[in-house]
Amino acid sequence: MRTDAEGAAAHDLRHHGDAEVRDDGARLTDLAVNVRANTPPAWLRERIAESLTGLAAYPDGRDARAAVAARHGLPAERVLLTAGAAEAFVLLARALNVRRPLVVHPQFTEPEAALRDAGHTVERLLLSQEDGFRLDPAAVPADADLVVIGNPTNPTSVLHPAGALARLARPGRTLVVDEAFMDAVPGEREALAGRTDIPGLVVLRSLTKTWGLAGLRIGYVLAAPETIADLERAQPLWPVSTPALAAAQACVEPQALAEAAHAAHRIAADRAHLVAGLREFGPDGLTVAEPAEGPFVLVRLPRAAAVRRHLRDLGFAVRRGDTFPGLDEEWLRLAVRDRQTVNSFLQALDQAMVLARY
């Protein structure tokens, strides 16, 4: 675990998993993008389609905002709807007056990219494989006035204890916890969403991952009313479209929450199947970052770049890891898929690893 105040040029912070499945990658079986397969469900597509009759009017987010607030037991003034969680990182970078921002890596790279684009000098806290990519709160400098961490973290799939994250809070510090994948964790254990007792806490949530709405762009921020007001002033007018507002409202209704909870258990079972299959490659030098708690798994293996290329030839897209600060080209991230897809992938991985030796 170490800090790194430089090094931005060493990683492509704007590279994301969707780059693996564009153009000729569209034909591949996708294990690169962390969006749940076979989504959005039919009932959600219907709700979104119903909203299209209202496109002549400007979006009115009050009902969706109230619904999200109720889902977390919060007043509406603690909620801000955004065009995906990624927009929230841009708003935070532009709206907050911070002197020493720190991003805990490896994690989703957009927070750091947004901060740098806004003119901030960003410090990195790099977690290590030897520590299981787990955070020691004492490693965060006391004068860091903005700390950003994912939970569960993309790409490591580490679920940090809520108590450890809460210990990062202190007067004068904004603590940003990206919970974009928390609804894929059974019971959402270790979640901080809905907490109002932690000073400076900002929680980000995304509805694009579990519900397959990456193309619609919908997420939200939970924070103190004064922080929400600052972020809202930095937003353009009508930032969330009417269809996205309809989706937000639908996805926090009781039936949807029950469906998401069921999906989280299914993802956990499919992930266990994937990890068990990956462990079989241990004698070949493959290691899995464990315990994995998100809808994706991080692996390290020899000649990973060559393996990734051969996997593409065999019909599978996976996410390269070297664009994440703290990782190098020996790392790959794999999205959790159903057992049949995983079994086919494991067979392809076996072939790819053999091919990469030559």
Short mmCIF file of C-alpha atoms in Angstrom, two decimals:
data_model
loop_
_atom_site.label_atom_id
_atom_site.label_comp_id
_atom_site.label_asym_id
_atom_site.label_seq_id
_atom_site.Cartn_x
_atom_site.Cartn_y
_atom_site.Cartn_z
CA MET A 1 0.00 0.00 0.00
CA ARG A 2 1.67 3.20 -1.16
CA THR A 3 0.86 6.70 -2.34
CA ASP A 4 1.63 8.03 -5.79
CA ALA A 5 1.18 11.72 -6.57
CA GLU A 6 2.43 11.40 -10.16
CA GLY A 7 2.10 8.75 -12.84
CA ALA A 8 -1.07 9.84 -14.65
CA ALA A 9 0.51 9.28 -18.04
CA ALA A 10 1.28 5.64 -17.29
CA HIS A 11 -2.38 4.58 -17.53
CA ASP A 12 -5.13 5.32 -20.02
CA LEU A 13 -7.75 6.57 -17.58
CA ARG A 14 -10.33 6.90 -20.34
CA HIS A 15 -10.18 3.27 -21.43
CA HIS A 16 -13.22 1.26 -20.35
CA GLY A 17 -14.57 -2.21 -20.99
CA ASP A 18 -16.90 -1.10 -23.77
CA ALA A 19 -13.84 -0.52 -25.97
CA GLU A 20 -13.37 -4.30 -26.05
CA VAL A 21 -16.74 -4.90 -27.71
CA ARG A 22 -16.92 -2.08 -30.25
CA ASP A 23 -16.61 -2.56 -34.00
CA ASP A 24 -15.29 -6.08 -34.68
CA GLY A 25 -15.64 -6.83 -30.95
CA ALA A 26 -19.43 -6.69 -31.25
CA ARG A 27 -19.42 -10.31 -32.45
CA LEU A 28 -17.65 -11.54 -29.30
CA THR A 29 -19.13 -13.04 -26.16
CA ASP A 30 -18.82 -10.16 -23.72
CA LEU A 31 -16.97 -10.69 -20.45
CA ALA A 32 -15.48 -7.21 -20.63
CA VAL A 33 -18.43 -4.98 -19.65
CA ASN A 34 -19.85 -5.13 -16.13
CA VAL A 35 -23.49 -4.87 -17.17
CA ARG A 36 -25.74 -7.78 -16.23
CA ALA A 37 -26.52 -9.94 -19.23
CA ASN A 38 -30.04 -10.27 -20.68
CA THR A 39 -31.13 -6.85 -19.47
CA PRO A 40 -33.12 -4.64 -19.36
CA PRO A 41 -36.04 -6.96 -18.58
CA ALA A 42 -39.20 -6.71 -20.64
CA TRP A 43 -41.22 -4.97 -17.92
CA LEU A 44 -38.58 -2.24 -17.66
CA ARG A 45 -38.42 -1.76 -21.43
CA GLU A 46 -42.19 -1.31 -21.38
CA ARG A 47 -42.03 1.32 -18.64
CA ILE A 48 -39.40 3.23 -20.57
CA ALA A 49 -41.41 2.96 -23.79
CA GLU A 50 -44.50 4.35 -22.03
CA SER A 51 -42.52 7.48 -21.13
CA LEU A 52 -41.90 8.30 -24.80
CA THR A 53 -45.35 9.85 -25.15
CA GLY A 54 -44.18 12.66 -22.87
CA LEU A 55 -41.07 13.68 -24.77
CA ALA A 56 -42.55 17.01 -25.86
CA ALA A 57 -42.39 18.25 -22.27
CA TYR A 58 -39.22 19.12 -20.41
CA PRO A 59 -38.14 16.42 -17.94
CA ASP A 60 -39.59 16.71 -14.42
CA GLY A 61 -37.50 14.69 -12.00
CA ARG A 62 -39.45 15.32 -8.80
CA ASP A 63 -41.28 11.99 -8.67
CA ALA A 64 -38.17 9.97 -9.51
CA ARG A 65 -36.13 11.89 -6.97
CA ALA A 66 -38.73 11.27 -4.30
CA ALA A 67 -38.85 7.57 -5.19
CA VAL A 68 -35.07 7.19 -4.91
CA ALA A 69 -35.10 9.07 -1.61
CA ALA A 70 -37.82 6.79 -0.24
CA ARG A 71 -35.88 3.71 -1.35
CA HIS A 72 -33.03 4.80 0.96
CA GLY A 73 -35.16 6.32 3.72
CA LEU A 74 -33.93 9.84 3.00
CA PRO A 75 -35.52 13.23 2.32
CA ALA A 76 -35.49 14.29 -1.32
CA GLU A 77 -33.02 17.12 -0.66
CA ARG A 78 -30.36 14.47 -0.01
CA VAL A 79 -30.73 13.02 -3.54
CA LEU A 80 -29.45 14.19 -6.90
CA LEU A 81 -30.29 12.29 -10.08
CA THR A 82 -27.51 12.20 -12.66
CA ALA A 83 -26.87 10.99 -16.19
CA GLY A 84 -25.15 7.89 -14.88
CA ALA A 85 -22.75 7.76 -11.96
CA ALA A 86 -19.98 9.01 -14.26
CA GLU A 87 -21.63 12.44 -14.44
CA ALA A 88 -21.50 12.63 -10.66
CA PHE A 89 -17.71 12.38 -10.71
CA VAL A 90 -17.54 15.34 -13.08
CA LEU A 91 -19.89 17.36 -10.86
CA LEU A 92 -17.85 16.58 -7.76
CA ALA A 93 -14.62 17.58 -9.49
CA ARG A 94 -16.09 20.88 -10.67
CA ALA A 95 -18.22 21.86 -7.69
CA LEU A 96 -16.11 20.98 -4.66
CA ASN A 97 -13.35 23.25 -3.42
CA VAL A 98 -10.65 20.76 -2.45
CA ARG A 99 -6.90 21.11 -1.98
CA ARG A 100 -5.62 17.54 -1.66
CA PRO A 101 -7.82 14.97 -3.43
CA LEU A 102 -6.85 11.33 -3.09
CA VAL A 103 -8.17 8.37 -5.08
CA VAL A 104 -7.77 4.83 -3.78
CA HIS A 105 -6.61 2.53 -6.58
CA PRO A 106 -7.01 0.16 -8.33
CA GLN A 107 -10.53 1.37 -9.01
CA PHE A 108 -12.78 2.87 -11.68
CA THR A 109 -10.65 5.51 -13.36
CA GLU A 110 -13.27 8.16 -14.15
CA PRO A 111 -13.06 9.87 -10.71
CA GLU A 112 -9.38 10.61 -11.19
CA ALA A 113 -9.84 11.57 -14.84
CA ALA A 114 -12.61 14.02 -13.91
CA LEU A 115 -10.52 15.57 -11.14
CA ARG A 116 -7.54 16.02 -13.42
CA ASP A 117 -9.69 17.51 -16.16
CA ALA A 118 -10.98 20.04 -13.59
CA GLY A 119 -7.42 21.12 -12.84
CA HIS A 120 -6.80 19.20 -9.62
CA THR A 121 -3.53 17.50 -8.74
CA VAL A 122 -4.58 14.00 -7.70
CA GLU A 123 -2.77 11.79 -5.25
CA ARG A 124 -3.12 8.02 -5.50
CA LEU A 125 -3.19 5.44 -2.74
CA LEU A 126 -2.23 2.17 -4.41
CA LEU A 127 -3.50 -0.99 -2.73
CA SER A 128 -1.49 -4.17 -3.26
CA GLN A 129 -2.24 -7.76 -4.15
CA GLU A 130 -0.23 -8.85 -1.11
CA ASP A 131 -2.80 -7.10 1.11
CA GLY A 132 -5.69 -8.51 -0.90
CA PHE A 133 -6.29 -5.00 -2.29
CA ARG A 134 -7.77 -4.08 1.08
CA LEU A 135 -7.62 -0.62 2.57
CA ASP A 136 -5.97 0.28 5.85
CA PRO A 137 -7.72 3.55 6.80
CA ALA A 138 -4.53 4.67 8.54
CA ALA A 139 -2.78 4.80 5.16
CA VAL A 140 -4.91 7.74 4.02
CA PRO A 141 -3.09 11.02 4.72
CA ALA A 142 -4.83 13.00 7.45
CA ASP A 143 -4.96 16.17 5.35
CA ALA A 144 -6.57 14.58 2.29
CA ASP A 145 -9.77 16.59 2.01
CA LEU A 146 -11.37 14.43 -0.71
CA VAL A 147 -11.09 10.64 -0.66
CA VAL A 148 -12.65 8.47 -3.39
CA ILE A 149 -13.06 4.70 -3.08
CA GLY A 150 -15.28 2.09 -4.73
CA ASN A 151 -17.25 -0.50 -2.78
CA PRO A 152 -17.34 -3.18 -4.03
CA THR A 153 -14.32 -1.98 -5.95
CA ASN A 154 -14.01 -2.21 -9.70
CA PRO A 155 -11.86 -4.08 -10.82
CA THR A 156 -10.64 -5.91 -7.70
CA SER A 157 -14.11 -7.08 -6.58
CA VAL A 158 -13.13 -6.28 -2.98
CA LEU A 159 -15.96 -5.41 -0.59
CA HIS A 160 -14.54 -3.11 2.08
CA PRO A 161 -16.15 -3.21 5.55
CA ALA A 162 -18.51 -0.31 6.08
CA GLY A 163 -16.87 0.39 9.42
CA ALA A 164 -13.44 0.78 7.81
CA LEU A 165 -14.80 3.26 5.29
CA ALA A 166 -16.68 5.18 7.97
CA ARG A 167 -13.39 5.62 9.83
CA LEU A 168 -12.12 7.64 6.87
CA ALA A 169 -14.60 10.42 7.62
CA ARG A 170 -13.47 13.51 9.48
CA PRO A 171 -14.40 17.20 9.64
CA GLY A 172 -13.37 19.06 6.51
CA ARG A 173 -13.13 15.93 4.35
CA THR A 174 -15.49 14.75 1.62
CA LEU A 175 -15.63 10.94 1.51
CA VAL A 176 -16.93 9.66 -1.83
CA VAL A 177 -17.94 6.00 -1.89
CA ASP A 178 -18.84 4.62 -5.31
CA GLU A 179 -21.48 1.95 -4.72
CA ALA A 180 -22.28 1.39 -8.40
CA PHE A 181 -22.16 -2.38 -7.92
CA MET A 182 -23.55 -2.62 -4.39
CA ASP A 183 -26.94 -3.89 -5.54
CA ALA A 184 -25.13 -6.93 -6.97
CA VAL A 185 -24.02 -7.86 -3.42
CA PRO A 186 -26.54 -10.08 -1.62
CA GLY A 187 -28.17 -8.06 1.12
CA GLU A 188 -26.11 -5.01 0.11
CA ARG A 189 -24.00 -5.69 3.18
CA GLU A 190 -21.40 -3.02 3.91
CA ALA A 191 -23.49 -0.39 2.13
CA LEU A 192 -23.33 3.20 3.34
CA ALA A 193 -26.22 4.46 1.20
CA GLY A 194 -28.84 5.94 3.48
CA ARG A 195 -26.41 6.78 6.29
CA THR A 196 -26.67 10.35 7.58
CA ASP A 197 -24.39 10.00 10.61
CA ILE A 198 -21.07 10.08 8.71
CA PRO A 199 -19.77 13.62 8.13
CA GLY A 200 -18.89 14.51 4.56
CA LEU A 201 -20.22 11.24 3.13
CA VAL A 202 -21.18 11.18 -0.55
CA VAL A 203 -22.51 7.89 -1.95
CA LEU A 204 -22.86 7.28 -5.68
CA ARG A 205 -25.20 4.69 -7.12
CA SER A 206 -25.74 3.51 -10.69
CA LEU A 207 -28.82 1.88 -12.20
CA THR A 208 -27.04 0.98 -15.43
CA LYS A 209 -25.20 -2.14 -14.27
CA THR A 210 -27.89 -4.33 -12.75
CA TRP A 211 -30.63 -3.19 -15.11
CA GLY A 212 -28.71 -2.98 -18.40
CA LEU A 213 -29.25 0.75 -18.91
CA ALA A 214 -25.76 1.88 -19.89
CA GLY A 215 -27.17 3.43 -23.05
CA LEU A 216 -29.82 5.38 -21.13
CA ARG A 217 -27.48 6.88 -18.47
CA ILE A 218 -29.08 7.03 -15.03
CA GLY A 219 -27.56 7.16 -11.57
CA TYR A 220 -27.77 9.25 -8.42
CA VAL A 221 -25.89 10.87 -5.57
CA LEU A 222 -26.77 10.65 -1.88
CA ALA A 223 -25.24 13.36 0.31
CA ALA A 224 -25.94 16.18 2.73
CA PRO A 225 -28.38 18.79 1.37
CA GLU A 226 -25.71 21.48 1.07
CA THR A 227 -23.50 19.15 -1.00
CA ILE A 228 -26.42 18.19 -3.21
CA ALA A 229 -27.16 21.88 -3.75
CA ASP A 230 -23.55 22.54 -4.78
CA LEU A 231 -23.61 19.65 -7.25
CA GLU A 232 -26.99 20.65 -8.65
CA ARG A 233 -25.70 24.14 -9.42
CA ALA A 234 -22.93 22.56 -11.47
CA GLN A 235 -25.40 20.52 -13.55
CA PRO A 236 -26.80 21.74 -16.86
CA LEU A 237 -30.52 22.24 -17.10
CA TRP A 238 -32.60 19.05 -17.44
CA PRO A 239 -29.60 16.69 -17.23
CA VAL A 240 -31.66 13.50 -16.94
CA SER A 241 -34.02 12.59 -19.76
CA THR A 242 -37.67 11.66 -19.31
CA PRO A 243 -37.05 7.97 -20.21
CA ALA A 244 -34.17 7.82 -17.72
CA LEU A 245 -36.38 9.34 -15.01
CA ALA A 246 -39.03 6.71 -15.73
CA ALA A 247 -36.39 4.01 -15.41
CA ALA A 248 -35.13 5.42 -12.12
CA GLN A 249 -38.58 5.40 -10.63
CA ALA A 250 -39.30 1.89 -11.87
CA CYS A 251 -36.00 0.43 -10.63
CA VAL A 252 -36.56 1.46 -7.00
CA GLU A 253 -40.05 0.05 -6.69
CA PRO A 254 -40.48 -2.95 -4.35
CA GLN A 255 -40.89 -5.49 -7.16
CA ALA A 256 -37.73 -4.26 -8.84
CA LEU A 257 -35.74 -4.34 -5.60
CA ALA A 258 -36.87 -7.91 -5.05
CA GLU A 259 -35.80 -8.85 -8.58
CA ALA A 260 -32.41 -7.19 -8.05
CA ALA A 261 -31.95 -9.05 -4.78
CA HIS A 262 -32.69 -12.34 -6.52
CA ALA A 263 -30.23 -11.46 -9.28
CA ALA A 264 -27.55 -10.70 -6.69
CA HIS A 265 -27.81 -14.24 -5.28
CA ARG A 266 -27.68 -15.71 -8.77
CA ILE A 267 -24.61 -13.62 -9.59
CA ALA A 268 -22.93 -14.85 -6.41
CA ALA A 269 -23.56 -18.46 -7.41
CA ASP A 270 -22.34 -17.88 -10.98
CA ARG A 271 -19.26 -16.09 -9.64
CA ALA A 272 -18.44 -19.02 -7.37
CA HIS A 273 -18.65 -21.31 -10.41
CA LEU A 274 -16.33 -19.02 -12.39
CA VAL A 275 -13.80 -18.75 -9.56
CA ALA A 276 -13.79 -22.52 -9.04
CA GLY A 277 -13.02 -23.00 -12.73
CA LEU A 278 -10.29 -20.37 -12.67
CA ARG A 279 -8.59 -22.03 -9.70
CA GLU A 280 -7.99 -25.06 -11.91
CA PHE A 281 -5.45 -22.93 -13.78
CA GLY A 282 -3.40 -22.35 -10.64
CA PRO A 283 -0.62 -24.75 -11.74
CA ASP A 284 -0.30 -22.65 -14.90
CA GLY A 285 0.36 -19.51 -12.86
CA LEU A 286 -3.13 -17.98 -12.79
CA THR A 287 -4.22 -16.37 -9.53
CA VAL A 288 -7.63 -14.95 -8.62
CA ALA A 289 -8.03 -11.88 -6.43
CA GLU A 290 -10.15 -13.28 -3.61
CA PRO A 291 -12.59 -13.09 -2.01
CA ALA A 292 -14.47 -11.61 -4.96
CA GLU A 293 -17.76 -9.96 -4.00
CA GLY A 294 -18.80 -8.04 -7.12
CA PRO A 295 -20.21 -9.15 -10.48
CA PHE A 296 -16.66 -9.44 -11.87
CA VAL A 297 -13.40 -11.17 -11.03
CA LEU A 298 -9.81 -9.94 -11.28
CA VAL A 299 -7.15 -12.45 -12.34
CA ARG A 300 -3.40 -12.35 -12.82
CA LEU A 301 -1.72 -14.70 -15.26
CA PRO A 302 1.45 -15.00 -17.29
CA ARG A 303 1.38 -13.50 -20.79
CA ALA A 304 -2.05 -12.00 -20.09
CA ALA A 305 -1.89 -9.64 -23.07
CA ALA A 306 -1.30 -12.54 -25.44
CA VAL A 307 -4.00 -14.61 -23.73
CA ARG A 308 -6.45 -11.75 -24.20
CA ARG A 309 -5.65 -11.55 -27.91
CA HIS A 310 -6.10 -15.29 -28.36
CA LEU A 311 -9.39 -15.15 -26.44
CA ARG A 312 -10.65 -12.61 -28.98
CA ASP A 313 -9.73 -15.01 -31.78
CA LEU A 314 -11.69 -17.69 -29.92
CA GLY A 315 -14.76 -15.46 -29.57
CA PHE A 316 -14.45 -13.88 -26.10
CA ALA A 317 -13.82 -10.30 -24.98
CA VAL A 318 -12.27 -9.65 -21.57
CA ARG A 319 -11.13 -6.40 -19.94
CA ARG A 320 -7.42 -5.60 -19.92
CA GLY A 321 -6.16 -4.57 -16.50
CA ASP A 322 -3.18 -2.41 -17.28
CA THR A 323 -5.22 0.79 -17.61
CA PHE A 324 -6.00 0.67 -13.88
CA PRO A 325 -3.39 2.40 -11.68
CA GLY A 326 -1.80 -0.22 -9.47
CA LEU A 327 -2.13 -2.99 -12.06
CA ASP A 328 -0.04 -3.98 -15.07
CA GLU A 329 -0.46 -6.01 -18.24
CA GLU A 330 -0.54 -9.31 -16.31
CA TRP A 331 -4.08 -8.55 -15.09
CA LEU A 332 -7.48 -9.21 -16.68
CA ARG A 333 -10.98 -8.49 -15.41
CA LEU A 334 -13.76 -10.95 -16.16
CA ALA A 335 -17.47 -10.17 -15.88
CA VAL A 336 -19.57 -12.89 -14.25
CA ARG A 337 -21.87 -14.66 -16.68
CA ASP A 338 -24.18 -17.68 -16.57
CA ARG A 339 -22.71 -21.16 -16.15
CA GLN A 340 -23.03 -22.19 -19.76
CA THR A 341 -21.16 -19.08 -20.90
CA VAL A 342 -18.55 -19.55 -18.17
CA ASN A 343 -17.96 -23.16 -19.16
CA SER A 344 -17.40 -22.16 -22.77
CA PHE A 345 -15.10 -19.36 -21.65
CA LEU A 346 -13.01 -21.66 -19.46
CA GLN A 347 -12.48 -23.99 -22.41
CA ALA A 348 -11.38 -21.03 -24.53
CA LEU A 349 -9.11 -19.80 -21.74
CA ASP A 350 -7.41 -23.20 -21.64
CA GLN A 351 -6.73 -22.97 -25.38
CA ALA A 352 -5.63 -19.32 -25.18
CA MET A 353 -3.13 -20.03 -22.41
CA VAL A 354 -1.61 -22.86 -24.44
CA LEU A 355 -1.41 -20.68 -27.55
CA ALA A 356 0.20 -17.84 -25.57
CA ARG A 357 3.17 -20.04 -24.70
CA TYR A 358 4.27 -20.17 -28.32
#
